[in-house]
Amino acid sequence: MAPSAVGKSDGTGKKRKASTAPKQVESILPVASDGEDYDFEAGELDGALSDGEGISQDEDEVDSGLDGDEDDEDDLSDDGASFSDQESDGLGSEEIPSEEDSDADGGLTLRSKKDPSSGTVPPTSTKASLQGPEQDERSTPDSPRFTTTTSANGGVRRIYPDIVPVYDSDDSDAPPRTLRNTIGNIPLSFYDNYPHIGYDINGHRVQRPAKGEALDALLDSIDLPKGWTGLTDPETGKPLELSQQEMEVLKGIMGDEAIGEDGVPFDMYPPTVEYFTSKTETMPLSAAPEPKRRFVPSKHEAKRVMKIVRAIRAGHIQPYKPPEERADQEEDENTTIARYDVWADEVPRPDHPMNVPAPKLPPPGYEQSYNPPPEYLPSKAERKAYEDADESDREQEYLPTKHDALRKVPGYEKFVKERFERSLDLYLAPRVRRSKLNIDPESLLPKLPSPEELRPFPTTCATLFRGHEGRVRSLSIDPAGIWLASGGDDGTVRVWEILTGRQIWSVRLDREAPVSAVRWRPGRDAVILAAAAAESVYLMVPPVGDPEIETASIETLDAGWGYAANNPTSATTTADGVKKAPPGAWTRPSTNLLESSVLVKVTVRSNVKVISWHRRGDYFATTSPAGQSQAVAIHTLSKHLTQLPFRRVRGGAAQAAHFHPSRPILFVATEHSIRSYDLVAQQLLKIIQPGAKLISGFDIHSGGDNLIVGSNDRRLLWHDLELSTRPYKTLRYHNKAIRAVRYHPGGLPLFADASDDGTVQVFHGKVVNDMMENATIVPLKVLKGHKITAQLGVLDLDWHPREPWCVSAGADGTCRLWT
């Protein structure tokens, strides 16, 4: 390996490194006076020259330490980009003398010509300076070490021969590009703290390439003039500048683009515009499962194929023949096939389906007369409009024209065309009469009664209830039809007078959790209201009834205290004798709630969403979707007892639970199905499958044989339990999810649903006891009035027990009475 040209110490503690770019020699090399040659001392050139690389410009740039000096590392990091460029320019030059040249000249070789890499010319006053290529050749005892040629700019260019390594040199058969760094197997991580990454074959440092921000900063600092190409015009010797159009033409030629007549390149192969998409749609048109016939060979197609095969074998289907052979075959057939005129001997025959008389032309009218009356002759405006109109838009083939005599009538110009069309009509005329079936499409639809015939039903908003702060999540009308209870996000329960909209009573159950459900106890012997907030169910007696009814209501709630103490068998224990925690804790609420007529608090293990009372009023069921196995709980009012009927709820999270109107059956709705259980026999009766993505709620008809289901996929499903477990009717009248559905409890054939689109849809649903007649479902009215707030519309609704009125609760914080 050639030794690296590293400077020696100058006595100041710093070392000099080899400069990498040719600079002016006058700043370092002293010039002798009187033309005498100057003798260099032993240490004056150390650090000033770098193996023939050039001479530094000033002393500050030459002074630098070796690789391990920390001061030099800072300098290198500041000027790393320029140093790398100079090093690469010096290494890439073809005028660097070889190692033998340096040894022969005593370690000193200076350029005499202009250095193309720096653009500077060294002075010629020193002895070591070369006066020209001829003197450079004579200074060596051997043959010339280089050849001189003319460069592109007209100057002298030296081409040195390649270095021939000896046997002991660091040579390899690998490509020269891989031998630039000669550190061998030493990891590059050893050079992480240095600005270089190794040494080349000549002992020079291989600088670390500029990366990231340094390279971007260098590129941003270069301001190229407009039209700069980096080329030189051979005629003028100046930088070659091209116009924008010429640049676009060159860019198009380099990109294999065609050049138009105007000199602008264009793409001969533009991308194909697909008029029909090639992407397969992921959503099917129908959610029904694939039928079996799509996976087995079609018998119908097999029959059609065999029919074609038999036709080919019988000769009815002929293979393709060229037009010449086909014409010859037709000529041969015309000589043998006899043709007949069907109406050649037309005689009157009786009317019969198989008798097709020849079509007759209509008799001529006044328009076809050669001397029509004046009223049939067109005016100038009508004639001009006729001539300007298209032939297909004209009502007549010609205009009536008046002639004095028949001999003056010219020949009809469209005679041949009309005869040809007439022949086509005769040729293509049907041979058998076929009677058309004129069926009115409206007659195929079932006849539904008019909505006017199905009155009464709610149509207008009669009362508006305002007072809640935030959404109104639930509401309920008492069995007497006088009071309306509502609960909302503000944690309060309010009781209103239905007819006037006046608030009678209110209580705040929780300051953080909203009131998710409110339900009145059925029956008129007591006025008890149940409300759910978070994990608690509150039983209260609002002071809105008679004092006697209010006293009876308080006695009904207090009758269950002490039942668990008097009946220890009701408390369950484990196999080890440890008493289990009850599924529901019956306690007294706080003092403030007791003063507000809230008497009982039932606490379960998860948030309650739905409350449903039994028809007798002694039981009510709560549904907690996040409760898993304890999602459905049945509470006994007279015993203050809570029971969990299910060890595990199948089919997903429970959404709602309701009692059958007349039988001991409990319906539990999960996310995708509804299951009915016999509470006496404690067994599963039926699994109803609405086919909905997520059931939001359901209600049971007063007869007990029909139910309606609302889903978040905007569908209202009617189920006939005696007919099938699948939906009898599917109604799609909403644009967003359905939140609540209700049957009219008083026996009127009405039901309604509430949706997030802010509307309430009222339907007529007539159910009869006749097994031969299905239920009649007719949409009646769309009730609009609630505002959509945070993408939520109507959250709950309830019917009046006797009148055709309904009340809706909206996310806008209001309740509306529709009559």
PDB file of C-alpha atoms in Angstrom, residues 388-549:
ATOM      1  CA  ASP A 388     -87.473  22.035 -41.510  1.00  0.00           C
ATOM      2  CA  ALA A 389     -88.596  19.033 -39.439  1.00  0.00           C
ATOM      3  CA  ASP A 390     -86.800  15.699 -39.538  1.00  0.00           C
ATOM      4  CA  GLU A 391     -88.352  12.906 -41.629  1.00  0.00           C
ATOM      5  CA  SER A 392     -88.895  10.745 -38.541  1.00  0.00           C
ATOM      6  CA  ASP A 393     -90.727  13.584 -36.796  1.00  0.00           C
ATOM      7  CA  ARG A 394     -93.137  14.356 -39.643  1.00  0.00           C
ATOM      8  CA  GLU A 395     -96.731  13.291 -39.136  1.00  0.00           C
ATOM      9  CA  GLN A 396     -97.388  12.865 -42.906  1.00  0.00           C
ATOM     10  CA  GLU A 397     -95.300  11.459 -45.705  1.00  0.00           C
ATOM     11  CA  TYR A 398     -96.196  14.392 -47.994  1.00  0.00           C
ATOM     12  CA  LEU A 399     -98.158  17.630 -48.031  1.00  0.00           C
ATOM     13  CA  PRO A 400    -101.440  17.997 -49.943  1.00  0.00           C
ATOM     14  CA  THR A 401    -101.013  19.812 -53.260  1.00  0.00           C
ATOM     15  CA  LYS A 402    -103.680  21.359 -55.487  1.00  0.00           C
ATOM     16  CA  HIS A 403    -103.659  20.588 -59.233  1.00  0.00           C
ATOM     17  CA  ASP A 404    -106.093  21.843 -61.911  1.00  0.00           C
ATOM     18  CA  ALA A 405    -106.303  18.518 -63.753  1.00  0.00           C
ATOM     19  CA  LEU A 406    -105.320  14.911 -63.143  1.00  0.00           C
ATOM     20  CA  ARG A 407    -102.966  14.956 -66.113  1.00  0.00           C
ATOM     21  CA  LYS A 408    -100.900  17.636 -64.365  1.00  0.00           C
ATOM     22  CA  VAL A 409    -100.198  15.438 -61.332  1.00  0.00           C
ATOM     23  CA  PRO A 410     -96.458  14.435 -61.311  1.00  0.00           C
ATOM     24  CA  GLY A 411     -95.126  11.020 -60.407  1.00  0.00           C
ATOM     25  CA  TYR A 412     -94.869  10.129 -56.708  1.00  0.00           C
ATOM     26  CA  GLU A 413     -91.229  10.305 -55.707  1.00  0.00           C
ATOM     27  CA  LYS A 414     -91.543   7.866 -52.766  1.00  0.00           C
ATOM     28  CA  PHE A 415     -93.474   5.215 -54.684  1.00  0.00           C
ATOM     29  CA  VAL A 416     -90.661   2.642 -54.822  1.00  0.00           C
ATOM     30  CA  LYS A 417     -89.755   3.100 -51.164  1.00  0.00           C
ATOM     31  CA  GLU A 418     -93.322   2.660 -49.969  1.00  0.00           C
ATOM     32  CA  ARG A 419     -93.810  -0.454 -52.127  1.00  0.00           C
ATOM     33  CA  PHE A 420     -90.680  -1.954 -50.636  1.00  0.00           C
ATOM     34  CA  GLU A 421     -91.828  -1.266 -47.084  1.00  0.00           C
ATOM     35  CA  ARG A 422     -95.222  -2.727 -47.968  1.00  0.00           C
ATOM     36  CA  SER A 423     -93.553  -5.913 -49.188  1.00  0.00           C
ATOM     37  CA  LEU A 424     -91.627  -6.154 -45.949  1.00  0.00           C
ATOM     38  CA  ASP A 425     -94.853  -5.838 -43.993  1.00  0.00           C
ATOM     39  CA  LEU A 426     -96.420  -8.677 -45.964  1.00  0.00           C
ATOM     40  CA  TYR A 427     -93.343 -10.868 -45.644  1.00  0.00           C
ATOM     41  CA  LEU A 428     -93.022 -10.353 -41.924  1.00  0.00           C
ATOM     42  CA  ALA A 429     -96.759 -10.550 -41.197  1.00  0.00           C
ATOM     43  CA  PRO A 430     -97.746 -13.140 -38.540  1.00  0.00           C
ATOM     44  CA  ARG A 431     -99.460 -16.288 -39.685  1.00  0.00           C
ATOM     45  CA  VAL A 432    -101.550 -16.778 -36.524  1.00  0.00           C
ATOM     46  CA  ARG A 433    -103.565 -14.286 -34.595  1.00  0.00           C
ATOM     47  CA  ARG A 434    -102.625 -13.938 -30.983  1.00  0.00           C
ATOM     48  CA  SER A 435    -104.795 -12.071 -28.548  1.00  0.00           C
ATOM     49  CA  LYS A 436    -102.973  -9.735 -26.178  1.00  0.00           C
ATOM     50  CA  LEU A 437    -103.666  -9.753 -22.473  1.00  0.00           C
ATOM     51  CA  ASN A 438    -104.359  -6.198 -21.401  1.00  0.00           C
ATOM     52  CA  ILE A 439    -103.781  -6.448 -17.665  1.00  0.00           C
ATOM     53  CA  ASP A 440    -103.594  -3.379 -15.487  1.00  0.00           C
ATOM     54  CA  PRO A 441    -100.536  -3.633 -13.200  1.00  0.00           C
ATOM     55  CA  GLU A 442    -102.467  -1.905 -10.438  1.00  0.00           C
ATOM     56  CA  SER A 443    -104.928  -4.778 -10.367  1.00  0.00           C
ATOM     57  CA  LEU A 444    -102.185  -7.223  -9.381  1.00  0.00           C
ATOM     58  CA  LEU A 445    -101.410  -5.324  -6.151  1.00  0.00           C
ATOM     59  CA  PRO A 446    -103.361  -6.184  -3.011  1.00  0.00           C
ATOM     60  CA  LYS A 447    -106.098  -3.757  -2.238  1.00  0.00           C
ATOM     61  CA  LEU A 448    -105.284  -1.868   0.929  1.00  0.00           C
ATOM     62  CA  PRO A 449    -107.755   0.346   2.713  1.00  0.00           C
ATOM     63  CA  SER A 450    -107.314   4.065   2.494  1.00  0.00           C
ATOM     64  CA  PRO A 451    -105.744   5.775   5.545  1.00  0.00           C
ATOM     65  CA  GLU A 452    -108.846   7.927   5.819  1.00  0.00           C
ATOM     66  CA  GLU A 453    -110.863   4.771   6.440  1.00  0.00           C
ATOM     67  CA  LEU A 454    -108.508   3.669   9.266  1.00  0.00           C
ATOM     68  CA  ARG A 455    -108.956   6.672  11.518  1.00  0.00           C
ATOM     69  CA  PRO A 456    -108.402   7.494  14.341  1.00  0.00           C
ATOM     70  CA  PHE A 457    -104.606   7.712  14.568  1.00  0.00           C
ATOM     71  CA  PRO A 458    -102.234  10.491  15.720  1.00  0.00           C
ATOM     72  CA  THR A 459    -101.480  13.179  13.161  1.00  0.00           C
ATOM     73  CA  THR A 460    -100.510  16.435  14.922  1.00  0.00           C
ATOM     74  CA  CYS A 461     -98.432  17.584  17.899  1.00  0.00           C
ATOM     75  CA  ALA A 462    -100.804  18.723  20.671  1.00  0.00           C
ATOM     76  CA  THR A 463     -98.477  19.281  23.662  1.00  0.00           C
ATOM     77  CA  LEU A 464     -94.772  20.036  24.035  1.00  0.00           C
ATOM     78  CA  PHE A 465     -92.969  19.120  27.283  1.00  0.00           C
ATOM     79  CA  ARG A 466     -89.823  21.161  28.030  1.00  0.00           C
ATOM     80  CA  GLY A 467     -87.643  21.069  31.139  1.00  0.00           C
ATOM     81  CA  HIS A 468     -84.958  18.405  30.791  1.00  0.00           C
ATOM     82  CA  GLU A 469     -81.340  19.411  30.306  1.00  0.00           C
ATOM     83  CA  GLY A 470     -79.955  17.141  27.638  1.00  0.00           C
ATOM     84  CA  ARG A 471     -81.517  14.075  26.061  1.00  0.00           C
ATOM     85  CA  VAL A 472     -84.755  12.502  27.222  1.00  0.00           C
ATOM     86  CA  ARG A 473     -83.947   8.803  27.218  1.00  0.00           C
ATOM     87  CA  SER A 474     -87.188   7.225  28.423  1.00  0.00           C
ATOM     88  CA  LEU A 475     -90.845   8.030  29.159  1.00  0.00           C
ATOM     89  CA  SER A 476     -93.992   6.232  30.291  1.00  0.00           C
ATOM     90  CA  ILE A 477     -97.725   6.996  30.678  1.00  0.00           C
ATOM     91  CA  ASP A 478     -99.464   5.795  33.853  1.00  0.00           C
ATOM     92  CA  PRO A 479    -102.298   3.251  33.604  1.00  0.00           C
ATOM     93  CA  ALA A 480    -104.913   5.984  34.199  1.00  0.00           C
ATOM     94  CA  GLY A 481    -103.631   7.993  31.237  1.00  0.00           C
ATOM     95  CA  ILE A 482    -103.277  11.243  33.236  1.00  0.00           C
ATOM     96  CA  TRP A 483     -99.585  11.509  34.122  1.00  0.00           C
ATOM     97  CA  LEU A 484     -96.426  11.245  32.010  1.00  0.00           C
ATOM     98  CA  ALA A 485     -93.082  10.285  33.595  1.00  0.00           C
ATOM     99  CA  SER A 486     -89.789  11.023  31.833  1.00  0.00           C
ATOM    100  CA  GLY A 487     -86.079  10.557  32.584  1.00  0.00           C
ATOM    101  CA  GLY A 488     -83.065  12.070  30.892  1.00  0.00           C
ATOM    102  CA  ASP A 489     -79.344  12.726  30.908  1.00  0.00           C
ATOM    103  CA  ASP A 490     -79.644  15.302  33.703  1.00  0.00           C
ATOM    104  CA  GLY A 491     -80.326  12.458  36.179  1.00  0.00           C
ATOM    105  CA  THR A 492     -83.853  13.644  37.021  1.00  0.00           C
ATOM    106  CA  VAL A 493     -87.273  12.005  36.855  1.00  0.00           C
ATOM    107  CA  ARG A 494     -90.128  14.363  36.058  1.00  0.00           C
ATOM    108  CA  VAL A 495     -93.880  13.831  36.159  1.00  0.00           C
ATOM    109  CA  TRP A 496     -96.044  15.886  33.789  1.00  0.00           C
ATOM    110  CA  GLU A 497     -99.740  16.398  33.249  1.00  0.00           C
ATOM    111  CA  ILE A 498    -100.468  15.047  29.776  1.00  0.00           C
ATOM    112  CA  LEU A 499    -103.200  17.404  28.638  1.00  0.00           C
ATOM    113  CA  THR A 500    -101.620  20.666  29.800  1.00  0.00           C
ATOM    114  CA  GLY A 501     -97.892  19.852  29.649  1.00  0.00           C
ATOM    115  CA  ARG A 502     -97.374  21.197  33.177  1.00  0.00           C
ATOM    116  CA  GLN A 503     -94.650  19.673  35.349  1.00  0.00           C
ATOM    117  CA  ILE A 504     -96.109  18.302  38.614  1.00  0.00           C
ATOM    118  CA  TRP A 505     -93.150  16.687  40.373  1.00  0.00           C
ATOM    119  CA  SER A 506     -89.454  16.026  39.856  1.00  0.00           C
ATOM    120  CA  VAL A 507     -86.565  14.404  41.730  1.00  0.00           C
ATOM    121  CA  ARG A 508     -82.838  14.087  40.946  1.00  0.00           C
ATOM    122  CA  LEU A 509     -81.691  10.478  41.391  1.00  0.00           C
ATOM    123  CA  ASP A 510     -78.046  10.827  40.336  1.00  0.00           C
ATOM    124  CA  ARG A 511     -75.876  13.808  39.456  1.00  0.00           C
ATOM    125  CA  GLU A 512     -73.507  11.853  37.218  1.00  0.00           C
ATOM    126  CA  ALA A 513     -75.394   8.945  35.667  1.00  0.00           C
ATOM    127  CA  PRO A 514     -78.422   9.495  33.356  1.00  0.00           C
ATOM    128  CA  VAL A 515     -81.857   7.988  33.952  1.00  0.00           C
ATOM    129  CA  SER A 516     -82.015   5.221  31.346  1.00  0.00           C
ATOM    130  CA  ALA A 517     -85.520   3.831  31.924  1.00  0.00           C
ATOM    131  CA  VAL A 518     -88.797   4.823  33.671  1.00  0.00           C
ATOM    132  CA  ARG A 519     -91.907   2.595  33.918  1.00  0.00           C
ATOM    133  CA  TRP A 520     -95.190   2.862  35.822  1.00  0.00           C
ATOM    134  CA  ARG A 521     -96.460  -0.160  37.730  1.00  0.00           C
ATOM    135  CA  PRO A 522     -99.567  -1.626  36.028  1.00  0.00           C
ATOM    136  CA  GLY A 523    -102.855  -1.458  37.924  1.00  0.00           C
ATOM    137  CA  ARG A 524    -104.745   1.392  39.546  1.00  0.00           C
ATOM    138  CA  ASP A 525    -104.631   0.141  43.150  1.00  0.00           C
ATOM    139  CA  ALA A 526    -101.242   1.824  43.643  1.00  0.00           C
ATOM    140  CA  VAL A 527     -99.203   4.546  41.957  1.00  0.00           C
ATOM    141  CA  ILE A 528     -95.589   3.298  41.873  1.00  0.00           C
ATOM    142  CA  LEU A 529     -92.919   4.488  39.461  1.00  0.00           C
ATOM    143  CA  ALA A 530     -89.692   2.565  38.755  1.00  0.00           C
ATOM    144  CA  ALA A 531     -86.648   4.386  37.376  1.00  0.00           C
ATOM    145  CA  ALA A 532     -83.161   3.094  36.567  1.00  0.00           C
ATOM    146  CA  ALA A 533     -79.957   5.125  36.928  1.00  0.00           C
ATOM    147  CA  ALA A 534     -76.587   3.395  36.536  1.00  0.00           C
ATOM    148  CA  GLU A 535     -76.678   0.150  38.608  1.00  0.00           C
ATOM    149  CA  SER A 536     -79.653   1.132  40.773  1.00  0.00           C
ATOM    150  CA  VAL A 537     -83.415   0.859  40.340  1.00  0.00           C
ATOM    151  CA  TYR A 538     -85.423   3.346  42.395  1.00  0.00           C
ATOM    152  CA  LEU A 539     -89.049   2.708  43.419  1.00  0.00           C
ATOM    153  CA  MET A 540     -90.945   5.884  44.239  1.00  0.00           C
ATOM    154  CA  VAL A 541     -94.457   7.111  44.947  1.00  0.00           C
ATOM    155  CA  PRO A 542     -94.973  10.501  43.273  1.00  0.00           C
ATOM    156  CA  PRO A 543     -97.450  12.708  45.189  1.00  0.00           C
ATOM    157  CA  VAL A 544     -99.867  13.022  42.271  1.00  0.00           C
ATOM    158  CA  GLY A 545    -102.752  10.741  43.293  1.00  0.00           C
ATOM    159  CA  ASP A 546    -105.328  10.604  46.036  1.00  0.00           C
ATOM    160  CA  PRO A 547    -104.057  10.300  49.617  1.00  0.00           C
ATOM    161  CA  GLU A 548    -105.662   6.872  49.952  1.00  0.00           C
ATOM    162  CA  ILE A 549    -103.937   5.574  46.822  1.00  0.00           C
TER     163      ILE A 549
END
